[in-house]
CSV table of C-alpha atoms in Angstrom, one decimal:
chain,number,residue,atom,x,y,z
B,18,UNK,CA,-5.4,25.0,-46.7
B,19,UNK,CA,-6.8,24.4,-43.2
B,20,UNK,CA,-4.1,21.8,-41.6
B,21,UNK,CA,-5.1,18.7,-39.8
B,22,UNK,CA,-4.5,18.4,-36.0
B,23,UNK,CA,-2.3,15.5,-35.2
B,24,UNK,CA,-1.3,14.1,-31.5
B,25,UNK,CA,0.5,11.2,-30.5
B,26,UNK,CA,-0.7,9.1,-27.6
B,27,UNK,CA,2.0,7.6,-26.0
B,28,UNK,CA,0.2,4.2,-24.5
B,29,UNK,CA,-1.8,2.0,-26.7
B,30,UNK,CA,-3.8,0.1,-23.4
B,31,UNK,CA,-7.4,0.3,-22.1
B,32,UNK,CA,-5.8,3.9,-20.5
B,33,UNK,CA,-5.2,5.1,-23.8
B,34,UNK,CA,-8.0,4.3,-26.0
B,35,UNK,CA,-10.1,6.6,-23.3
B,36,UNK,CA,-7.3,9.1,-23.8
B,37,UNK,CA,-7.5,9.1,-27.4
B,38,UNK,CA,-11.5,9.6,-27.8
B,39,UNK,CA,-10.6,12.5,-25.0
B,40,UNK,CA,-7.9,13.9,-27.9
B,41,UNK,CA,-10.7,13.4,-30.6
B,42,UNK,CA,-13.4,15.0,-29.2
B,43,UNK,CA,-10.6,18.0,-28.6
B,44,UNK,CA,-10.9,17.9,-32.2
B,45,UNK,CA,-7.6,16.4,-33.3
B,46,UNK,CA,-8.2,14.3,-35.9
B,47,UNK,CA,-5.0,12.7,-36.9
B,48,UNK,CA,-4.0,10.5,-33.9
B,49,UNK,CA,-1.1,8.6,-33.6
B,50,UNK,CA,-0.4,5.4,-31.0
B,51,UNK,CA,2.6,4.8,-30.1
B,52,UNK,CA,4.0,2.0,-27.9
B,53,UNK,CA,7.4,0.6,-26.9
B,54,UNK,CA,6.5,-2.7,-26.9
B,55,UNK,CA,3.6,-2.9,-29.9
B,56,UNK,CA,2.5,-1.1,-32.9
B,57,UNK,CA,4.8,2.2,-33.7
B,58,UNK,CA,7.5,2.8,-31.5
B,59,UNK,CA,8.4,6.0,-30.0
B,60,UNK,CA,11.2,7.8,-31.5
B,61,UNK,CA,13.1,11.6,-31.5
B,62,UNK,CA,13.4,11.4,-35.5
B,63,UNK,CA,8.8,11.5,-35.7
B,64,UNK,CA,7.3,14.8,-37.1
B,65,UNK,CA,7.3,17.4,-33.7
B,66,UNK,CA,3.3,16.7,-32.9
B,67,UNK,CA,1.4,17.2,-29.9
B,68,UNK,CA,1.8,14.1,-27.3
B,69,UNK,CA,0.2,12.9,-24.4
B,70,UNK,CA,1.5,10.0,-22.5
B,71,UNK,CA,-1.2,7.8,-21.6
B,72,UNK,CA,0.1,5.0,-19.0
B,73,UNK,CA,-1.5,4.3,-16.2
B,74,UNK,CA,1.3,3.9,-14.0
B,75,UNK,CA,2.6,6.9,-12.1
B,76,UNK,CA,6.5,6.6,-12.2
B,77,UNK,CA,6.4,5.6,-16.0
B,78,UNK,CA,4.3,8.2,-16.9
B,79,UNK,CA,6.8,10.7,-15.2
B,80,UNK,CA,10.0,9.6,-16.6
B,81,UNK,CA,8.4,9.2,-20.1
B,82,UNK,CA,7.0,12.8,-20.1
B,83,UNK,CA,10.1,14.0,-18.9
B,84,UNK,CA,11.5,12.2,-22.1
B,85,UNK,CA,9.6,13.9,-24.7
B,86,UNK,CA,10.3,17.1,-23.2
B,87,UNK,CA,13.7,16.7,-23.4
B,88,UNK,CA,13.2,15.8,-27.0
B,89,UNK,CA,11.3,18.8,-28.1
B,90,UNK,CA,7.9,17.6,-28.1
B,91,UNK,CA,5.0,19.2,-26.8
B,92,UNK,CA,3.0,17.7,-24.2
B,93,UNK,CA,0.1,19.0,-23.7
B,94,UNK,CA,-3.2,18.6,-21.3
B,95,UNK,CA,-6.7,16.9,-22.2
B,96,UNK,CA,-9.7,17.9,-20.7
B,97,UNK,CA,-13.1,16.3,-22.1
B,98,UNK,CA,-15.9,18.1,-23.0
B,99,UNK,CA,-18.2,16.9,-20.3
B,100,UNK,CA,-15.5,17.9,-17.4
B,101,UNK,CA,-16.5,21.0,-15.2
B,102,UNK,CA,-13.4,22.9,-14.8
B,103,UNK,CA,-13.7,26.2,-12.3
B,104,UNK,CA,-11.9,29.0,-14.2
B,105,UNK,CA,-10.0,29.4,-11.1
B,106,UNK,CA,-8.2,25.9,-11.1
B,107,UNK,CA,-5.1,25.3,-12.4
B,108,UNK,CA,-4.4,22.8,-14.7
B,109,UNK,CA,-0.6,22.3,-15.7
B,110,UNK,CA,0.8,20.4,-18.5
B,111,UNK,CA,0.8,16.4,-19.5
B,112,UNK,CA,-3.0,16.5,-17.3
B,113,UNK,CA,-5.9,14.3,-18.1
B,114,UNK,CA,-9.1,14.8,-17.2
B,115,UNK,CA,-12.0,12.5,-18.0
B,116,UNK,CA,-15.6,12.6,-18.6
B,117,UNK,CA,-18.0,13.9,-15.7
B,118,UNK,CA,-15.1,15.0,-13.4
B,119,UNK,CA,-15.4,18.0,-11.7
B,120,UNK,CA,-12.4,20.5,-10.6
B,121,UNK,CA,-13.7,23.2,-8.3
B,122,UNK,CA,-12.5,26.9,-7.6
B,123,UNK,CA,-8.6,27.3,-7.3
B,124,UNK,CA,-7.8,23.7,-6.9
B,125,UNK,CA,-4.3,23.5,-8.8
B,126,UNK,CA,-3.4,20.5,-11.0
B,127,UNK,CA,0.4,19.6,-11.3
B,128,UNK,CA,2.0,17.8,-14.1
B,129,UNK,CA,1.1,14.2,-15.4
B,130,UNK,CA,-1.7,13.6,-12.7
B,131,UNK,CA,-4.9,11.7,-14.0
B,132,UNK,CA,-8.4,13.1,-13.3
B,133,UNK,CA,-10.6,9.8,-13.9
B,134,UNK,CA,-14.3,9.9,-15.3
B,135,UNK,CA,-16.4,11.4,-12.3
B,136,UNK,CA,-14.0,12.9,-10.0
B,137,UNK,CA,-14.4,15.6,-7.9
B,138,UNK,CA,-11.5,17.7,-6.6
B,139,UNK,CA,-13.1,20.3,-4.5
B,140,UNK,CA,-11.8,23.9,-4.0
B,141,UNK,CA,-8.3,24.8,-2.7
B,142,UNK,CA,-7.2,21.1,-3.4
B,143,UNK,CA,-3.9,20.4,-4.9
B,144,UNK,CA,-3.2,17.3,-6.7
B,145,UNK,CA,0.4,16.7,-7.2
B,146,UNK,CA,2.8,15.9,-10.0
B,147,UNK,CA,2.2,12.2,-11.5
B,148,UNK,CA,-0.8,11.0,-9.5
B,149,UNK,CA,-4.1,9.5,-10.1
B,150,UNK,CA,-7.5,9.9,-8.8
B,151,UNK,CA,-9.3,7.1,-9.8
B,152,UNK,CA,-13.1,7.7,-10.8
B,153,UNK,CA,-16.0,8.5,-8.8
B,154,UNK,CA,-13.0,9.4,-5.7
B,155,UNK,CA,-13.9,12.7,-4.0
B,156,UNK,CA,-11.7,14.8,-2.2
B,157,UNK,CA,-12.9,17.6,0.0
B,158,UNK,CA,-12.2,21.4,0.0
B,159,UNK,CA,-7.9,21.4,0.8
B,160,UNK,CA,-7.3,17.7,0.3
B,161,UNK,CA,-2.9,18.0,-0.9
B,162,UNK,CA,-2.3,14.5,-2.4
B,163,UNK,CA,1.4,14.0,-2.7
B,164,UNK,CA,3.6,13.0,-5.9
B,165,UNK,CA,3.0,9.5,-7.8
B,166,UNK,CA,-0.5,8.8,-5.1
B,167,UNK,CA,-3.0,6.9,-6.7
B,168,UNK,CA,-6.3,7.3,-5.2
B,169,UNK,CA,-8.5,3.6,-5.9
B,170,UNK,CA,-12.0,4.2,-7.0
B,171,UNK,CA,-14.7,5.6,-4.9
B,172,UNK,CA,-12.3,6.8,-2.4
B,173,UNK,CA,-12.9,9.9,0.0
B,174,UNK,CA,-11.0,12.0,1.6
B,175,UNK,CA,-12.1,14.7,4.0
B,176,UNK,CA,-11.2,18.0,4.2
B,177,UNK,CA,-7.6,19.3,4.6
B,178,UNK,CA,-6.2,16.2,4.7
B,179,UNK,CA,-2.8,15.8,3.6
B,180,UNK,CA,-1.4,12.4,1.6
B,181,UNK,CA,2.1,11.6,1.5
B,182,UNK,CA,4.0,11.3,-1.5
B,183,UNK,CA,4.2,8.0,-3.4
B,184,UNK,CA,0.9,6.5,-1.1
B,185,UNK,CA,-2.3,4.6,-1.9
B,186,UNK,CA,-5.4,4.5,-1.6
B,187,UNK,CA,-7.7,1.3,-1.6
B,188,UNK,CA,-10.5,1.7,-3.6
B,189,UNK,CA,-14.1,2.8,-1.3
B,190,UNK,CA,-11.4,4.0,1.7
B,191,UNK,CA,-12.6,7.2,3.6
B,192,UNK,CA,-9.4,8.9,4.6
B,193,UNK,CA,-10.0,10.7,7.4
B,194,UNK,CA,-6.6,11.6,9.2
B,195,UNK,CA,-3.3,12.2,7.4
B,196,UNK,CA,-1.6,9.6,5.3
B,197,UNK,CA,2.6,9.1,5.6
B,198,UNK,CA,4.1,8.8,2.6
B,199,UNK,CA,4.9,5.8,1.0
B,200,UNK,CA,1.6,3.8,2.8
B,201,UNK,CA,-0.7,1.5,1.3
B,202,UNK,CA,-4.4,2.9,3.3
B,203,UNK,CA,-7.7,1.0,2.7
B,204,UNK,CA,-10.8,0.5,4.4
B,205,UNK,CA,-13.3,2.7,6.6
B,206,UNK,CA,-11.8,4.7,7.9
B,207,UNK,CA,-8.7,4.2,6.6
B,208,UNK,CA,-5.9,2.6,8.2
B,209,UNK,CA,-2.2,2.0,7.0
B,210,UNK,CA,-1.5,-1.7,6.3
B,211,UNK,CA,1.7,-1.4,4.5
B,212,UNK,CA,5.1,0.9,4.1
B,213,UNK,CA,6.2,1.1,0.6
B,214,UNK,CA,9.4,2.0,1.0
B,215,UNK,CA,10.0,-1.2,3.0
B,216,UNK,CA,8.3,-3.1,0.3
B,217,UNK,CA,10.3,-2.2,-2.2
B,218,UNK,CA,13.1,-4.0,-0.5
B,219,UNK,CA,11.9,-7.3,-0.7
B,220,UNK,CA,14.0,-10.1,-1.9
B,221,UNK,CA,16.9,-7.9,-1.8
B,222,UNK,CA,19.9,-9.5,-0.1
B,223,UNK,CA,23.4,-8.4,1.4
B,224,UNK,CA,22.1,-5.2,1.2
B,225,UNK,CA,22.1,-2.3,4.5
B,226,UNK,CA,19.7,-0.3,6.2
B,227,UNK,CA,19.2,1.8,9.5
B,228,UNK,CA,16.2,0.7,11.8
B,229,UNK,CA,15.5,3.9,13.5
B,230,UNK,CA,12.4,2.1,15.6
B,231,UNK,CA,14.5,-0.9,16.8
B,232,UNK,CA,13.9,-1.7,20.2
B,233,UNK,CA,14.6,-3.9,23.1
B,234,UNK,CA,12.6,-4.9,26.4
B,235,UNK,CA,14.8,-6.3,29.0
B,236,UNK,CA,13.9,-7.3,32.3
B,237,UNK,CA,11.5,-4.8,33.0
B,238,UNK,CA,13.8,-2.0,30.9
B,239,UNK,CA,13.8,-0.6,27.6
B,240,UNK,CA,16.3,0.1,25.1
B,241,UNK,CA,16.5,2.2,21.7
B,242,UNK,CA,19.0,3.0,19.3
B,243,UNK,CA,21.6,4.6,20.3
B,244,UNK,CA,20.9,3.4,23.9
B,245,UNK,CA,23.7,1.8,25.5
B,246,UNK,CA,23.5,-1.6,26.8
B,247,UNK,CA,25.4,-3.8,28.9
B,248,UNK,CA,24.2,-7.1,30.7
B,249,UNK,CA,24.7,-11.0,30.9
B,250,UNK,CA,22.3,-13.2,29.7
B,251,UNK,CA,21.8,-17.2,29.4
B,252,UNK,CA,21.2,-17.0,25.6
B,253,UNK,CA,18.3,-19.1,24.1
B,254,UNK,CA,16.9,-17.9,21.3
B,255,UNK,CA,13.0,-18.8,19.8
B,256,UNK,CA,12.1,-17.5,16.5
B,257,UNK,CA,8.2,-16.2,16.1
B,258,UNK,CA,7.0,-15.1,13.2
B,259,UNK,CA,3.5,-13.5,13.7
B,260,UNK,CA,2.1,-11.4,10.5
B,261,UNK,CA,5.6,-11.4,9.6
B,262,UNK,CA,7.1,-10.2,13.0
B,263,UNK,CA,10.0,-11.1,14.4
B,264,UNK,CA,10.6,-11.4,18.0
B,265,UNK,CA,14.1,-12.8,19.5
B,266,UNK,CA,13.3,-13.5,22.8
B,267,UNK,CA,16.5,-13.9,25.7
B,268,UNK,CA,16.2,-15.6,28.4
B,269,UNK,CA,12.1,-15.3,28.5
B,270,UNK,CA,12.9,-11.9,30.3
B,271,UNK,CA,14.5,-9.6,26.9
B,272,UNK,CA,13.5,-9.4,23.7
B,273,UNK,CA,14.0,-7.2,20.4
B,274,UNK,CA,11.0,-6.5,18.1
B,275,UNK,CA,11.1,-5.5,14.5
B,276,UNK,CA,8.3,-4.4,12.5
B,277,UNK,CA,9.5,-6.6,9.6
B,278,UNK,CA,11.0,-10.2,9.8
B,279,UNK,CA,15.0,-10.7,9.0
B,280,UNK,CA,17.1,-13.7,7.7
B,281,UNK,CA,20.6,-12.5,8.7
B,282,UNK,CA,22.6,-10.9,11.5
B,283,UNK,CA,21.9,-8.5,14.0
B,284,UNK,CA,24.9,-6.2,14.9
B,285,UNK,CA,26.4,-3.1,15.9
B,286,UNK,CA,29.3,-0.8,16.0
B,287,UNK,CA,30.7,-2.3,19.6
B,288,UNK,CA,30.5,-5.7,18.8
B,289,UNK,CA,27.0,-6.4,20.7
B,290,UNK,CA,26.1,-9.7,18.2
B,291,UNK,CA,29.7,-11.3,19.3
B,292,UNK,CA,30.9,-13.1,22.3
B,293,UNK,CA,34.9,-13.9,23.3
B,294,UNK,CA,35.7,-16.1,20.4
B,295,UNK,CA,34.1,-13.4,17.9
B,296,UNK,CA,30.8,-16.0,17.5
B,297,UNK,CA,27.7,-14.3,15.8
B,298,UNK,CA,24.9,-13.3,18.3
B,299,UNK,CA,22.2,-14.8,15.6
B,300,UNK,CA,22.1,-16.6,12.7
B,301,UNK,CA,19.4,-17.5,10.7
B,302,UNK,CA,19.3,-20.6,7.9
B,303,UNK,CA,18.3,-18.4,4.8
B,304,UNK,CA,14.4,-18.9,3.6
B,305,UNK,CA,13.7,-21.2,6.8
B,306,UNK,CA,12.1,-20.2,10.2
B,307,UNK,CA,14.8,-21.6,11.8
B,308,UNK,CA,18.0,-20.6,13.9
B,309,UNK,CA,21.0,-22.4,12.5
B,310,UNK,CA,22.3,-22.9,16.3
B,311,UNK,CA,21.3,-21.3,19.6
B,312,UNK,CA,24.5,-19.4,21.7
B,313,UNK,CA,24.6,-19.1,25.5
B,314,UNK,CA,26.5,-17.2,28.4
B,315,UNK,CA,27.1,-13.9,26.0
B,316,UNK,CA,28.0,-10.9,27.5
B,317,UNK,CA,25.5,-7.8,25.2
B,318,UNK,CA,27.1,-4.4,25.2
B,319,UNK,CA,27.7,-1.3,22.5
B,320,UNK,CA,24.8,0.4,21.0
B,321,UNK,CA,22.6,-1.5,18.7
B,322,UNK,CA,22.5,0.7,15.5
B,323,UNK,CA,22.1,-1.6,12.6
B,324,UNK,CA,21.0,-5.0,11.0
B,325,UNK,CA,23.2,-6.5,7.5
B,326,UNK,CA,22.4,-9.1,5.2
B,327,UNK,CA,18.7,-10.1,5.8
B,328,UNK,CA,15.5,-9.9,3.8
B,329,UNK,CA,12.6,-8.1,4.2
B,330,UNK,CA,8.8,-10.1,3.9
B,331,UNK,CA,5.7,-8.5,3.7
B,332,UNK,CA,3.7,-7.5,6.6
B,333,UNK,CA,0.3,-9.4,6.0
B,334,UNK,CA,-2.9,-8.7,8.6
């Protein structure tokens, strides 16, 4: 008795019905949805079947894959019939692949990544764990695109680019220099707009972080972290907020610049934000573009080396 070929696809959305005619026309004929949220939920008791997980989101689709693995299951790759795939590629486990995309000579393919309908991933390319190329996006001969990247539809990339880790790509961007990680890039060419790891931040009070590019101007001089500073200033503070940019400006003659705007306090290890009677340098009224008070005659010194309690807005252009 010839025994049917069952697979579970593990995402029941608009991603996974295209998954699922992918799984068919691999000839498995029993195929199973499964869903956390609708239909038949995933559990570690079902009959030990073939799975794909079929979400669209990166970082889901990892740390669900890594959960049927753990489980026993065994997750395997989907290519569709109408995919060109160079025997030289490598494609690695959890991999989709859809209709008309095209894989070229030793291009390697790392877990979990999507390969949407139309695709081309030229030769030498490596696409790594967990991301997504969108369809109709074409990456020349070396292109590495880092972990969890998606790649927006009808982007291109030029050769032997590189594209950090956990970075995106607006859909009809030409990328033609290399892409820090954790960057939103759209347009052509391609230019960073926003840091993701920043963005994740937002909203997030009382909490602590190192600015590494903070920076003052002062009277013709400029000063970094770690720099040590020591001068007298007549304090009187103006808060501008320009595309989300803050710049505290002394005196018309210093000034600090962030990248980001703050609601908080500005300090550092040798008491630079306080004066004699142990007053706060600035303070901000929270979710206002306001300064509670404005402080005058302080004396700055110590090395600025931190900002506490404040919360980070989006940079908008």
């Amino acid at each position: 008795m010839v025994q049917t070929k069952s697979i579970y696809i593990y995402g029941s959305g608009g991603h996974g019905k295209v998954v699922g005619e992918i799984a068919r026309l691999n000839g498995y004929e029993n195929i199973i949805f499964l869903d956390d949220k609708k239909g038949l939920k995933f559990s570690k008791n079902l009959a030990k079947f073939d799975i794909i997980i079929a979400v669209g989101d990166n970082k889901i689709r990892a740390k669900l894959q890594e959960k049927v693995l753990n489980l026993g299951f065994n997750v395997v790759s989907l290519i569709h019939p109408k995919a060109v795939i160079s025997k030289s590629a490598v494609i690695n486990q959890g991999v989709v692949v859809m209709a008309g995309a095209i894989i070229n000579p030793d291009a390697i393919i790392k877990d979990g990544v999507i390969i949407n309908s139309a695709a081309v991933i030229e030769h030498e390319c490596v696409i790594k764990k967990f991301a997504h190329i969108s369809p109709n996006s074409a990456l020349a001969g070396g292109v590495v695109v880092g972990e969890f990247c998606h790649l927006g539809i009808g982007s291109s990339v030029i050769q032997n680019i590189k594209i950090g880790k956990n970075s995106v790509v607006g859909a009809g961007a030409v990328v033609i220099n290399n892409v820090p990680a954790n960057s939103v890039v759209v347009g052509v060419p391609a230019k960073v707009i926003k840091n993701l790891k920043l963005k994740s931040l937002l909203d997030k009070k009382s909490i602590f972080i190192y600015y590494e590019s903070w920076e003052f101007d002062c009277c013709g001089k400029s000063f970094s972290v770690r720099d040590k500073i020591d001068w007298s200033v007549d304090l009187d503070v103006e808060l501008k907020i320009d595309k989300f940019n803050i710049e505290l400006y002394y005196d018309g003659h210093c000034r600090a610049i962030n990248p980001y705007s703050l609601v908080g306090v500005v300090k550092s290890i040798n008491k630079l934000y306080k004066d004699d009677n142990g007053n706060r340098l600035v303070k901000c009224c929270i979710n206002t573009n306001r300064f509670e008070e404005n402080y005058k005659d302080y004396r700055f010194f110590g090395y600025i080396v931190e900002i506490e309690n404040f919360t980070l807005k989006e940079c908008k252009e």
